[in-house]
PDB file of C-alpha atoms in Angstrom:
ATOM      1  CA  UNK A   1     116.253  92.267  99.143  1.00  0.00           C
ATOM      2  CA  UNK A   2     113.418  91.948  96.625  1.00  0.00           C
ATOM      3  CA  UNK A   3     109.971  90.542  97.621  1.00  0.00           C
ATOM      4  CA  UNK A   4     106.765  89.866  95.730  1.00  0.00           C
ATOM      5  CA  UNK A   5     103.308  89.541  97.188  1.00  0.00           C
ATOM      6  CA  UNK A   6     100.059  88.457  95.489  1.00  0.00           C
ATOM      7  CA  UNK A   7      96.582  87.121  96.233  1.00  0.00           C
ATOM      8  CA  UNK A   8      94.899  84.012  95.024  1.00  0.00           C
ATOM      9  CA  UNK A   9      91.507  82.449  95.589  1.00  0.00           C
ATOM     10  CA  UNK A  10      91.115  79.123  97.374  1.00  0.00           C
ATOM     11  CA  UNK A  11      87.832  77.332  97.228  1.00  0.00           C
ATOM     12  CA  UNK A  12      86.430  73.941  98.167  1.00  0.00           C
ATOM     13  CA  UNK A  13      86.178  73.232  94.433  1.00  0.00           C
ATOM     14  CA  UNK A  14      89.717  73.424  93.057  1.00  0.00           C
ATOM     15  CA  UNK A  15      90.388  75.494  89.941  1.00  0.00           C
ATOM     16  CA  UNK A  16      93.081  73.213  88.624  1.00  0.00           C
ATOM     17  CA  UNK A  17      92.787  69.472  88.070  1.00  0.00           C
ATOM     18  CA  UNK A  18      95.633  67.016  87.913  1.00  0.00           C
ATOM     19  CA  UNK A  19      95.873  64.167  85.538  1.00  0.00           C
ATOM     20  CA  UNK A  20      93.556  61.179  85.963  1.00  0.00           C
ATOM     21  CA  UNK A  21      94.489  57.636  85.060  1.00  0.00           C
ATOM     22  CA  UNK A  22      91.723  55.936  82.985  1.00  0.00           C
ATOM     23  CA  UNK A  23      91.334  53.427  80.240  1.00  0.00           C
ATOM     24  CA  UNK A  24      92.244  54.399  76.719  1.00  0.00           C
ATOM     25  CA  UNK A  25      89.305  55.758  74.757  1.00  0.00           C
ATOM     26  CA  UNK A  26      87.174  56.504  77.810  1.00  0.00           C
ATOM     27  CA  UNK A  27      85.795  60.055  77.502  1.00  0.00           C
ATOM     28  CA  UNK A  28      83.971  60.488  80.808  1.00  0.00           C
ATOM     29  CA  UNK A  29      85.715  59.672  84.090  1.00  0.00           C
ATOM     30  CA  UNK A  30      83.935  60.144  87.406  1.00  0.00           C
ATOM     31  CA  UNK A  31      85.723  62.269  89.959  1.00  0.00           C
ATOM     32  CA  UNK A  32      84.677  63.106  93.507  1.00  0.00           C
ATOM     33  CA  UNK A  33      83.755  66.774  94.049  1.00  0.00           C
ATOM     34  CA  UNK A  34      82.914  68.609  97.249  1.00  0.00           C
ATOM     35  CA  UNK A  35      80.015  70.685  95.998  1.00  0.00           C
ATOM     36  CA  UNK A  36      78.693  72.576  92.944  1.00  0.00           C
ATOM     37  CA  UNK A  37      79.565  75.892  94.390  1.00  0.00           C
ATOM     38  CA  UNK A  38      81.671  76.882  97.348  1.00  0.00           C
ATOM     39  CA  UNK A  39      82.940  79.873  99.260  1.00  0.00           C
ATOM     40  CA  UNK A  40      86.167  81.525  98.149  1.00  0.00           C
ATOM     41  CA  UNK A  41      88.956  82.178 100.653  1.00  0.00           C
ATOM     42  CA  UNK A  42      91.693  84.681  99.693  1.00  0.00           C
ATOM     43  CA  UNK A  43      95.305  83.696 100.323  1.00  0.00           C
ATOM     44  CA  UNK A  44      98.019  86.278 100.606  1.00  0.00           C
ATOM     45  CA  UNK A  45     101.364  84.840  99.455  1.00  0.00           C
ATOM     46  CA  UNK A  46     104.792  86.530  99.622  1.00  0.00           C
ATOM     47  CA  UNK A  47     108.274  85.287  98.719  1.00  0.00           C
ATOM     48  CA  UNK A  48     111.689  86.819  98.126  1.00  0.00           C
ATOM     49  CA  UNK A  49     114.257  86.542  95.349  1.00  0.00           C
ATOM     50  CA  UNK A  50     116.427  84.480  97.729  1.00  0.00           C
ATOM     51  CA  UNK A  51     113.754  81.752  97.966  1.00  0.00           C
ATOM     52  CA  UNK A  52     112.267  82.656 101.400  1.00  0.00           C
ATOM     53  CA  UNK A  53     108.531  82.461 101.901  1.00  0.00           C
ATOM     54  CA  UNK A  54     106.520  84.531 104.341  1.00  0.00           C
ATOM     55  CA  UNK A  55     103.856  82.642 106.361  1.00  0.00           C
ATOM     56  CA  UNK A  56     100.604  82.940 104.413  1.00  0.00           C
ATOM     57  CA  UNK A  57      97.445  84.789 105.386  1.00  0.00           C
ATOM     58  CA  UNK A  58      93.954  83.420 104.738  1.00  0.00           C
ATOM     59  CA  UNK A  59      90.954  85.786 104.519  1.00  0.00           C
ATOM     60  CA  UNK A  60      87.642  84.004 105.217  1.00  0.00           C
ATOM     61  CA  UNK A  61      84.206  85.381 104.123  1.00  0.00           C
ATOM     62  CA  UNK A  62      82.894  85.816 107.704  1.00  0.00           C
ATOM     63  CA  UNK A  63      82.241  88.790 109.987  1.00  0.00           C
ATOM     64  CA  UNK A  64      84.252  87.334 112.833  1.00  0.00           C
ATOM     65  CA  UNK A  65      87.300  85.130 112.815  1.00  0.00           C
ATOM     66  CA  UNK A  66      87.090  81.740 114.472  1.00  0.00           C
ATOM     67  CA  UNK A  67      90.016  79.779 115.930  1.00  0.00           C
ATOM     68  CA  UNK A  68      89.241  76.799 113.727  1.00  0.00           C
ATOM     69  CA  UNK A  69      90.220  78.855 110.684  1.00  0.00           C
ATOM     70  CA  UNK A  70      93.857  78.656 111.695  1.00  0.00           C
ATOM     71  CA  UNK A  71      94.087  74.891 112.208  1.00  0.00           C
ATOM     72  CA  UNK A  72      96.613  73.223 109.994  1.00  0.00           C
ATOM     73  CA  UNK A  73      98.225  76.383 108.688  1.00  0.00           C
ATOM     74  CA  UNK A  74     102.061  76.477 108.271  1.00  0.00           C
ATOM     75  CA  UNK A  75     104.046  77.802 111.221  1.00  0.00           C
ATOM     76  CA  UNK A  76     103.457  81.503 111.506  1.00  0.00           C
ATOM     77  CA  UNK A  77     100.437  81.485 109.255  1.00  0.00           C
ATOM     78  CA  UNK A  78      97.380  83.396 110.459  1.00  0.00           C
ATOM     79  CA  UNK A  79      93.766  84.088 109.378  1.00  0.00           C
ATOM     80  CA  UNK A  80      91.552  87.121 109.073  1.00  0.00           C
ATOM     81  CA  UNK A  81      87.891  87.588 108.270  1.00  0.00           C
ATOM     82  CA  UNK A  82      85.625  90.120 106.521  1.00  0.00           C
ATOM     83  CA  UNK A  83      82.210  89.848 104.892  1.00  0.00           C
ATOM     84  CA  UNK A  84      83.459  89.639 101.366  1.00  0.00           C
ATOM     85  CA  UNK A  85      86.427  87.347 101.871  1.00  0.00           C
ATOM     86  CA  UNK A  86      88.619  89.628  99.703  1.00  0.00           C
ATOM     87  CA  UNK A  87      91.605  91.744 100.476  1.00  0.00           C
ATOM     88  CA  UNK A  88      90.832  95.282 101.704  1.00  0.00           C
ATOM     89  CA  UNK A  89      92.833  98.151 103.085  1.00  0.00           C
ATOM     90  CA  UNK A  90      92.462  97.196 106.729  1.00  0.00           C
ATOM     91  CA  UNK A  91      93.584  93.618 106.351  1.00  0.00           C
ATOM     92  CA  UNK A  92      96.458  94.604 104.029  1.00  0.00           C
ATOM     93  CA  UNK A  93      97.710  97.148 106.582  1.00  0.00           C
ATOM     94  CA  UNK A  94      97.786  94.394 109.239  1.00  0.00           C
ATOM     95  CA  UNK A  95      99.588  92.091 106.861  1.00  0.00           C
ATOM     96  CA  UNK A  96     102.070  94.857 105.922  1.00  0.00           C
ATOM     97  CA  UNK A  97     103.105  95.296 109.546  1.00  0.00           C
ATOM     98  CA  UNK A  98     103.890  91.565 109.772  1.00  0.00           C
ATOM     99  CA  UNK A  99     105.846  91.834 106.517  1.00  0.00           C
ATOM    100  CA  UNK A 100     108.090  94.516 108.050  1.00  0.00           C
ATOM    101  CA  UNK A 101     108.840  92.179 110.918  1.00  0.00           C
ATOM    102  CA  UNK A 102     109.499  89.298 108.567  1.00  0.00           C
ATOM    103  CA  UNK A 103     111.762  91.221 106.220  1.00  0.00           C
ATOM    104  CA  UNK A 104     113.439  93.217 109.003  1.00  0.00           C
ATOM    105  CA  UNK A 105     113.157  96.328 106.805  1.00  0.00           C
ATOM    106  CA  UNK A 106     114.766  99.491 108.042  1.00  0.00           C
ATOM    107  CA  UNK A 107     115.823 102.803 106.594  1.00  0.00           C
ATOM    108  CA  UNK A 108     119.484 101.694 106.551  1.00  0.00           C
ATOM    109  CA  UNK A 109     118.383  98.287 105.210  1.00  0.00           C
ATOM    110  CA  UNK A 110     115.693  99.019 102.559  1.00  0.00           C
ATOM    111  CA  UNK A 111     113.751  96.346 100.773  1.00  0.00           C
ATOM    112  CA  UNK A 112     111.806  96.339  97.536  1.00  0.00           C
ATOM    113  CA  UNK A 113     108.201  94.991  97.633  1.00  0.00           C
ATOM    114  CA  UNK A 114     106.506  94.324  94.279  1.00  0.00           C
ATOM    115  CA  UNK A 115     102.738  93.997  93.964  1.00  0.00           C
ATOM    116  CA  UNK A 116      99.948  94.744  91.571  1.00  0.00           C
ATOM    117  CA  UNK A 117      97.825  97.889  91.493  1.00  0.00           C
ATOM    118  CA  UNK A 118      94.883  96.618  93.585  1.00  0.00           C
ATOM    119  CA  UNK A 119      92.994  99.300  95.440  1.00  0.00           C
ATOM    120  CA  UNK A 120      93.906  97.784  98.795  1.00  0.00           C
ATOM    121  CA  UNK A 121      97.605  98.265  97.935  1.00  0.00           C
ATOM    122  CA  UNK A 122      97.864 101.513  96.069  1.00  0.00           C
ATOM    123  CA  UNK A 123      95.091 103.548  97.762  1.00  0.00           C
ATOM    124  CA  UNK A 124      96.248 102.984 101.280  1.00  0.00           C
ATOM    125  CA  UNK A 125      98.002 106.011 102.832  1.00  0.00           C
ATOM    126  CA  UNK A 126      98.721 104.150 106.054  1.00  0.00           C
ATOM    127  CA  UNK A 127     100.722 101.574 104.190  1.00  0.00           C
ATOM    128  CA  UNK A 128     102.567 104.249 102.254  1.00  0.00           C
ATOM    129  CA  UNK A 129     103.471 106.175 105.413  1.00  0.00           C
ATOM    130  CA  UNK A 130     104.547 103.010 107.168  1.00  0.00           C
ATOM    131  CA  UNK A 131     106.675 101.981 104.232  1.00  0.00           C
ATOM    132  CA  UNK A 132     108.505 105.295 104.228  1.00  0.00           C
ATOM    133  CA  UNK A 133     109.207 105.060 107.919  1.00  0.00           C
ATOM    134  CA  UNK A 134     110.739 101.607 107.609  1.00  0.00           C
ATOM    135  CA  UNK A 135     112.568 101.857 104.274  1.00  0.00           C
ATOM    136  CA  UNK A 136     110.205  99.752 102.193  1.00  0.00           C
ATOM    137  CA  UNK A 137     110.111 100.687  98.502  1.00  0.00           C
ATOM    138  CA  UNK A 138     106.763  99.993  96.809  1.00  0.00           C
ATOM    139  CA  UNK A 139     107.086  99.594  93.089  1.00  0.00           C
ATOM    140  CA  UNK A 140     105.377  97.842  90.178  1.00  0.00           C
ATOM    141  CA  UNK A 141     104.553  99.395  86.727  1.00  0.00           C
ATOM    142  CA  UNK A 142     100.903  99.277  85.791  1.00  0.00           C
ATOM    143  CA  UNK A 143      99.355  96.755  83.326  1.00  0.00           C
ATOM    144  CA  UNK A 144     102.323  94.376  83.465  1.00  0.00           C
ATOM    145  CA  UNK A 145     101.656  91.984  86.359  1.00  0.00           C
ATOM    146  CA  UNK A 146     100.833  89.188  83.895  1.00  0.00           C
ATOM    147  CA  UNK A 147     104.520  89.286  82.804  1.00  0.00           C
ATOM    148  CA  UNK A 148     106.352  90.699  85.819  1.00  0.00           C
ATOM    149  CA  UNK A 149     104.590  88.879  88.692  1.00  0.00           C
ATOM    150  CA  UNK A 150     106.959  86.068  89.863  1.00  0.00           C
ATOM    151  CA  UNK A 151     104.248  84.350  91.936  1.00  0.00           C
ATOM    152  CA  UNK A 152     101.860  84.220  88.966  1.00  0.00           C
ATOM    153  CA  UNK A 153     104.615  82.941  86.684  1.00  0.00           C
ATOM    154  CA  UNK A 154     105.936  80.108  88.817  1.00  0.00           C
ATOM    155  CA  UNK A 155     104.072  79.548  92.077  1.00  0.00           C
ATOM    156  CA  UNK A 156     100.276  79.822  91.747  1.00  0.00           C
ATOM    157  CA  UNK A 157      99.752  76.872  89.372  1.00  0.00           C
ATOM    158  CA  UNK A 158     101.768  74.384  91.477  1.00  0.00           C
ATOM    159  CA  UNK A 159      99.882  75.613  94.557  1.00  0.00           C
ATOM    160  CA  UNK A 160      96.540  74.960  92.834  1.00  0.00           C
ATOM    161  CA  UNK A 161      97.588  71.490  91.719  1.00  0.00           C
ATOM    162  CA  UNK A 162      98.776  70.493  95.213  1.00  0.00           C
ATOM    163  CA  UNK A 163      95.601  71.849  96.723  1.00  0.00           C
ATOM    164  CA  UNK A 164      93.497  69.807  94.310  1.00  0.00           C
ATOM    165  CA  UNK A 165      95.419  66.676  95.308  1.00  0.00           C
ATOM    166  CA  UNK A 166      94.793  67.352  98.995  1.00  0.00           C
ATOM    167  CA  UNK A 167      91.071  67.928  98.406  1.00  0.00           C
ATOM    168  CA  UNK A 168      90.835  64.642  96.481  1.00  0.00           C
ATOM    169  CA  UNK A 169      92.596  62.738  99.172  1.00  0.00           C
ATOM    170  CA  UNK A 170      90.374  64.181 101.881  1.00  0.00           C
ATOM    171  CA  UNK A 171      87.174  63.278  99.911  1.00  0.00           C
ATOM    172  CA  UNK A 172      88.408  59.665  99.455  1.00  0.00           C
ATOM    173  CA  UNK A 173      89.184  59.378 103.171  1.00  0.00           C
ATOM    174  CA  UNK A 174      85.886  60.895 104.258  1.00  0.00           C
ATOM    175  CA  UNK A 175      83.162  59.403 102.036  1.00  0.00           C
ATOM    176  CA  UNK A 176      79.784  61.147 102.159  1.00  0.00           C
ATOM    177  CA  UNK A 177      81.265  64.365 103.497  1.00  0.00           C
ATOM    178  CA  UNK A 178      82.092  67.741 101.788  1.00  0.00           C
ATOM    179  CA  UNK A 179      84.906  70.141 102.294  1.00  0.00           C
ATOM    180  CA  UNK A 180      83.944  73.212 104.327  1.00  0.00           C
ATOM    181  CA  UNK A 181      85.763  76.327 105.429  1.00  0.00           C
ATOM    182  CA  UNK A 182      86.900  74.467 108.565  1.00  0.00           C
ATOM    183  CA  UNK A 183      88.936  72.013 106.477  1.00  0.00           C
ATOM    184  CA  UNK A 184      90.182  74.658 104.068  1.00  0.00           C
ATOM    185  CA  UNK A 185      93.094  75.757 106.287  1.00  0.00           C
ATOM    186  CA  UNK A 186      94.414  72.236 106.804  1.00  0.00           C
ATOM    187  CA  UNK A 187      94.267  71.392 103.117  1.00  0.00           C
ATOM    188  CA  UNK A 188      95.774  74.678 102.033  1.00  0.00           C
ATOM    189  CA  UNK A 189      98.513  74.427 104.646  1.00  0.00           C
ATOM    190  CA  UNK A 190      99.686  71.027 103.318  1.00  0.00           C
ATOM    191  CA  UNK A 191      99.560  72.248  99.740  1.00  0.00           C
ATOM    192  CA  UNK A 192     101.558  75.378 100.604  1.00  0.00           C
ATOM    193  CA  UNK A 193     104.268  73.317 102.253  1.00  0.00           C
ATOM    194  CA  UNK A 194     104.599  71.152  99.198  1.00  0.00           C
ATOM    195  CA  UNK A 195     104.589  74.082  96.714  1.00  0.00           C
ATOM    196  CA  UNK A 196     106.748  76.612  98.694  1.00  0.00           C
ATOM    197  CA  UNK A 197     110.173  75.351  97.661  1.00  0.00           C
ATOM    198  CA  UNK A 198     113.209  77.548  97.036  1.00  0.00           C
ATOM    199  CA  UNK A 199     113.570  76.488  93.406  1.00  0.00           C
ATOM    200  CA  UNK A 200     110.068  77.746  92.519  1.00  0.00           C
ATOM    201  CA  UNK A 201     110.720  81.191  93.983  1.00  0.00           C
ATOM    202  CA  UNK A 202     114.093  81.536  92.298  1.00  0.00           C
ATOM    203  CA  UNK A 203     112.597  80.432  88.952  1.00  0.00           C
ATOM    204  CA  UNK A 204     109.797  82.994  89.249  1.00  0.00           C
ATOM    205  CA  UNK A 205     112.180  85.936  89.672  1.00  0.00           C
ATOM    206  CA  UNK A 206     114.443  84.609  86.945  1.00  0.00           C
ATOM    207  CA  UNK A 207     111.709  84.073  84.345  1.00  0.00           C
ATOM    208  CA  UNK A 208     110.423  87.619  84.862  1.00  0.00           C
ATOM    209  CA  UNK A 209     113.906  89.166  84.452  1.00  0.00           C
ATOM    210  CA  UNK A 210     113.799  90.851  87.875  1.00  0.00           C
ATOM    211  CA  UNK A 211     116.643  88.899  89.487  1.00  0.00           C
ATOM    212  CA  UNK A 212     119.109  88.208  88.070  1.00  0.00           C
ATOM    213  CA  UNK A 213     118.342  91.300  86.025  1.00  0.00           C
ATOM    214  CA  UNK A 214     117.764  90.444  82.393  1.00  0.00           C
ATOM    215  CA  UNK A 215     116.598  93.291  80.049  1.00  0.00           C
ATOM    216  CA  UNK A 216     116.282  90.952  77.109  1.00  0.00           C
ATOM    217  CA  UNK A 217     113.794  88.558  78.728  1.00  0.00           C
ATOM    218  CA  UNK A 218     110.889  89.972  76.679  1.00  0.00           C
ATOM    219  CA  UNK A 219     110.696  89.997  72.915  1.00  0.00           C
ATOM    220  CA  UNK A 220     109.072  92.576  70.609  1.00  0.00           C
ATOM    221  CA  UNK A 221     105.935  90.377  70.413  1.00  0.00           C
ATOM    222  CA  UNK A 222     105.319  90.942  74.123  1.00  0.00           C
ATOM    223  CA  UNK A 223     104.883  94.686  73.506  1.00  0.00           C
ATOM    224  CA  UNK A 224     102.467  94.402  70.600  1.00  0.00           C
ATOM    225  CA  UNK A 225      99.293  94.851  72.765  1.00  0.00           C
ATOM    226  CA  UNK A 226     100.592  98.254  73.805  1.00  0.00           C
ATOM    227  CA  UNK A 227     100.918  99.489  70.192  1.00  0.00           C
ATOM    228  CA  UNK A 228      97.186 100.347  70.100  1.00  0.00           C
ATOM    229  CA  UNK A 229      97.683 103.023  72.771  1.00  0.00           C
ATOM    230  CA  UNK A 230     101.024 104.366  71.536  1.00  0.00           C
ATOM    231  CA  UNK A 231     100.389 107.870  70.213  1.00  0.00           C
ATOM    232  CA  UNK A 232     103.415 109.475  68.572  1.00  0.00           C
ATOM    233  CA  UNK A 233     104.276 112.891  69.962  1.00  0.00           C
ATOM    234  CA  UNK A 234     105.103 115.276  67.075  1.00  0.00           C
ATOM    235  CA  UNK A 235     107.459 118.121  67.727  1.00  0.00           C
ATOM    236  CA  UNK A 236     105.803 121.541  67.507  1.00  0.00           C
ATOM    237  CA  UNK A 237     106.439 123.127  64.154  1.00  0.00           C
ATOM    238  CA  UNK A 238     107.563 126.676  64.074  1.00  0.00           C
ATOM    239  CA  UNK A 239     104.941 129.034  62.583  1.00  0.00           C
ATOM    240  CA  UNK A 240     106.056 130.859  59.505  1.00  0.00           C
ATOM    241  CA  UNK A 241     105.684 134.607  59.398  1.00  0.00           C
ATOM    242  CA  UNK A 242     105.437 134.773  55.617  1.00  0.00           C
ATOM    243  CA  UNK A 243     102.242 136.236  54.320  1.00  0.00           C
ATOM    244  CA  UNK A 244     100.313 134.718  51.404  1.00  0.00           C
ATOM    245  CA  UNK A 245      99.457 137.299  48.826  1.00  0.00           C
ATOM    246  CA  UNK A 246      98.479 137.507  45.176  1.00  0.00           C
ATOM    247  CA  UNK A 247     100.952 136.659  42.440  1.00  0.00           C
ATOM    248  CA  UNK A 248     103.580 139.217  41.751  1.00  0.00           C
ATOM    249  CA  UNK A 249     102.436 139.683  38.143  1.00  0.00           C
ATOM    250  CA  UNK A 250      98.777 140.799  38.055  1.00  0.00           C
ATOM    251  CA  UNK A 251      98.792 141.860  34.444  1.00  0.00           C
ATOM    252  CA  UNK A 252      97.168 138.677  33.264  1.00  0.00           C
ATOM    253  CA  UNK A 253      94.177 139.265  35.592  1.00  0.00           C
ATOM    254  CA  UNK A 254      93.749 142.882  34.575  1.00  0.00           C
ATOM    255  CA  UNK A 255      94.284 142.224  30.845  1.00  0.00           C
ATOM    256  CA  UNK A 256      92.923 138.905  29.591  1.00  0.00           C
ATOM    257  CA  UNK A 257      94.772 139.111  26.353  1.00  0.00           C
ATOM    258  CA  UNK A 258      98.131 139.083  28.197  1.00  0.00           C
ATOM    259  CA  UNK A 259      99.537 135.533  28.508  1.00  0.00           C
ATOM    260  CA  UNK A 260      99.709 134.306  32.090  1.00  0.00           C
ATOM    261  CA  UNK A 261     102.966 134.439  33.881  1.00  0.00           C
ATOM    262  CA  UNK A 262     104.930 131.502  35.278  1.00  0.00           C
ATOM    263  CA  UNK A 263     103.587 132.025  38.862  1.00  0.00           C
ATOM    264  CA  UNK A 264      99.958 131.927  37.691  1.00  0.00           C
ATOM    265  CA  UNK A 265     100.563 128.789  35.639  1.00  0.00           C
ATOM    266  CA  UNK A 266     102.057 126.995  38.562  1.00  0.00           C
ATOM    267  CA  UNK A 267      99.113 128.067  40.739  1.00  0.00           C
ATOM    268  CA  UNK A 268      96.587 126.768  38.256  1.00  0.00           C
ATOM    269  CA  UNK A 269      98.362 123.417  37.952  1.00  0.00           C
ATOM    270  CA  UNK A 270      98.380 123.081  41.756  1.00  0.00           C
ATOM    271  CA  UNK A 271      94.610 123.750  41.975  1.00  0.00           C
ATOM    272  CA  UNK A 272      93.908 121.401  39.083  1.00  0.00           C
ATOM    273  CA  UNK A 273      95.950 118.555  40.750  1.00  0.00           C
ATOM    274  CA  UNK A 274      94.173 118.986  44.073  1.00  0.00           C
ATOM    275  CA  UNK A 275      90.737 118.987  42.464  1.00  0.00           C
ATOM    276  CA  UNK A 276      91.455 115.705  40.686  1.00  0.00           C
ATOM    277  CA  UNK A 277      92.420 113.999  43.968  1.00  0.00           C
ATOM    278  CA  UNK A 278      89.134 114.871  45.696  1.00  0.00           C
ATOM    279  CA  UNK A 279      86.565 112.127  46.300  1.00  0.00           C
ATOM    280  CA  UNK A 280      83.894 111.914  43.635  1.00  0.00           C
ATOM    281  CA  UNK A 281      80.345 111.981  44.984  1.00  0.00           C
ATOM    282  CA  UNK A 282      77.241 111.301  42.917  1.00  0.00           C
ATOM    283  CA  UNK A 283      74.764 112.258  45.582  1.00  0.00           C
ATOM    284  CA  UNK A 284      75.869 115.923  45.833  1.00  0.00           C
ATOM    285  CA  UNK A 285      73.421 118.399  44.250  1.00  0.00           C
ATOM    286  CA  UNK A 286      74.481 120.557  41.429  1.00  0.00           C
ATOM    287  CA  UNK A 287      75.460 124.048  42.603  1.00  0.00           C
ATOM    288  CA  UNK A 288      75.269 126.633  39.832  1.00  0.00           C
ATOM    289  CA  UNK A 289      77.591 129.076  41.550  1.00  0.00           C
ATOM    290  CA  UNK A 290      80.392 126.544  42.213  1.00  0.00           C
ATOM    291  CA  UNK A 291      82.698 125.311  39.426  1.00  0.00           C
ATOM    292  CA  UNK A 292      82.147 121.559  38.674  1.00  0.00           C
ATOM    293  CA  UNK A 293      84.403 119.683  36.447  1.00  0.00           C
ATOM    294  CA  UNK A 294      83.820 116.104  35.366  1.00  0.00           C
ATOM    295  CA  UNK A 295      86.897 113.891  35.319  1.00  0.00           C
ATOM    296  CA  UNK A 296      87.724 111.991  32.198  1.00  0.00           C
ATOM    297  CA  UNK A 297      86.510 108.425  32.154  1.00  0.00           C
ATOM    298  CA  UNK A 298      84.043 108.859  34.968  1.00  0.00           C
ATOM    299  CA  UNK A 299      80.485 110.120  35.232  1.00  0.00           C
ATOM    300  CA  UNK A 300      80.948 111.511  38.737  1.00  0.00           C
ATOM    301  CA  UNK A 301      81.797 115.198  39.221  1.00  0.00           C
ATOM    302  CA  UNK A 302      84.888 116.351  40.977  1.00  0.00           C
ATOM    303  CA  UNK A 303      83.684 118.883  43.552  1.00  0.00           C
ATOM    304  CA  UNK A 304      85.828 121.444  45.236  1.00  0.00           C
ATOM    305  CA  UNK A 305      86.130 121.633  49.004  1.00  0.00           C
ATOM    306  CA  UNK A 306      84.023 124.806  48.995  1.00  0.00           C
ATOM    307  CA  UNK A 307      81.006 122.830  47.802  1.00  0.00           C
ATOM    308  CA  UNK A 308      81.445 120.030  50.307  1.00  0.00           C
ATOM    309  CA  UNK A 309      82.104 122.317  53.256  1.00  0.00           C
ATOM    310  CA  UNK A 310      81.302 126.015  52.443  1.00  0.00           C
ATOM    311  CA  UNK A 311      83.073 128.722  54.440  1.00  0.00           C
ATOM    312  CA  UNK A 312      80.877 130.526  56.987  1.00  0.00           C
ATOM    313  CA  UNK A 313      79.756 133.967  56.001  1.00  0.00           C
ATOM    314  CA  UNK A 314      79.009 136.964  58.233  1.00  0.00           C
ATOM    315  CA  UNK A 315      75.587 138.469  57.744  1.00  0.00           C
ATOM    316  CA  UNK A 316      76.005 142.268  58.022  1.00  0.00           C
TER     317      UNK A 316
END
C-alpha cells in the first residue's frame, strides 16, 4: 500500500476565499473576518492510494495541550502542542507510531510512505529505526514535492475552501465574536469531513503518476528548471605520450637563405591564424620586446597571449 503525508497551516483567517455573490460592477464587497492576524495551527494529513484517510493531527502553538483542542475533530483525530505550533521530531515520532497502527505495517506486509524532506521527517533516527522494524519504506526524491505530492495536488485546496466556508458560517451565526483556537478544531473537523472523499485521494495519486504508475505524466517543460544545475560529465581523455619537439627540418632556422620546409610553413600558418582570432585591446601598453601586429582594417593591435598573460620566470 502507498501512503502520502503532508502538513498544512490552519488559521482563524482562511488562506483561500470562495466566490462571493454581488451586484455586477461592484468592486468592493464587505466580508466578515475574524481578526487581522491569527495563530497558525499545523494539521498533519495522510491518505492512501486506495482512498483511505488517517485521522488528522492538529498541533497548537501552546506549551501544554488542553482538552478543548480536540472538540469537534473527526473520529480518531487528536491534538498536540508545542511552543511554535509547527511539526518537530518529537511530535512526528508520536504521529508515526499511530500511522503504523493505522496502516497495519509489518515486515511481511510492507507499506510505502511518501513525504517531503522536512527536518522533522528526514533527520529523525527514531522514526527511521521504527520504520525498519515494521516494514515501512520511506521514500521521496528531493526538490519534487510540488509535482509528486498527491495531497498538495488534489486535497489541500478543497480543504482550505471548505474551512473558509465553515469560518464564514460561524461568524454569521455568532455576530460580534471572533474565531479562536478553541473553535479551530470544530471548524477544521467539519471541513476535513467534507474534503476527505475517496475520489480526491484517488485523483491525487493519479495526477502525480504514482498510482496507477504513469511515467509519461510529466512533459519536457516540467524538467526545464533543473537544466540550470545539470553539469555534463565528460569522459576522461587519455593522455598522449607523444612529445612535442622542433620541426624535423631545422635547416631553414640555421640557414636563412634556405627556403622553409612544409612543416615550418604549416606551423607559421597556425600561429598566424590563432593570433588573428585573439581579442583586440586598445588599452594594452606597447611592449617593445613582444611582437605586435595590427590587423587589416582595424586600428587595434592583435596581441599574443604572452603579452596578456606572461609566463612566470624563475629568478636564479
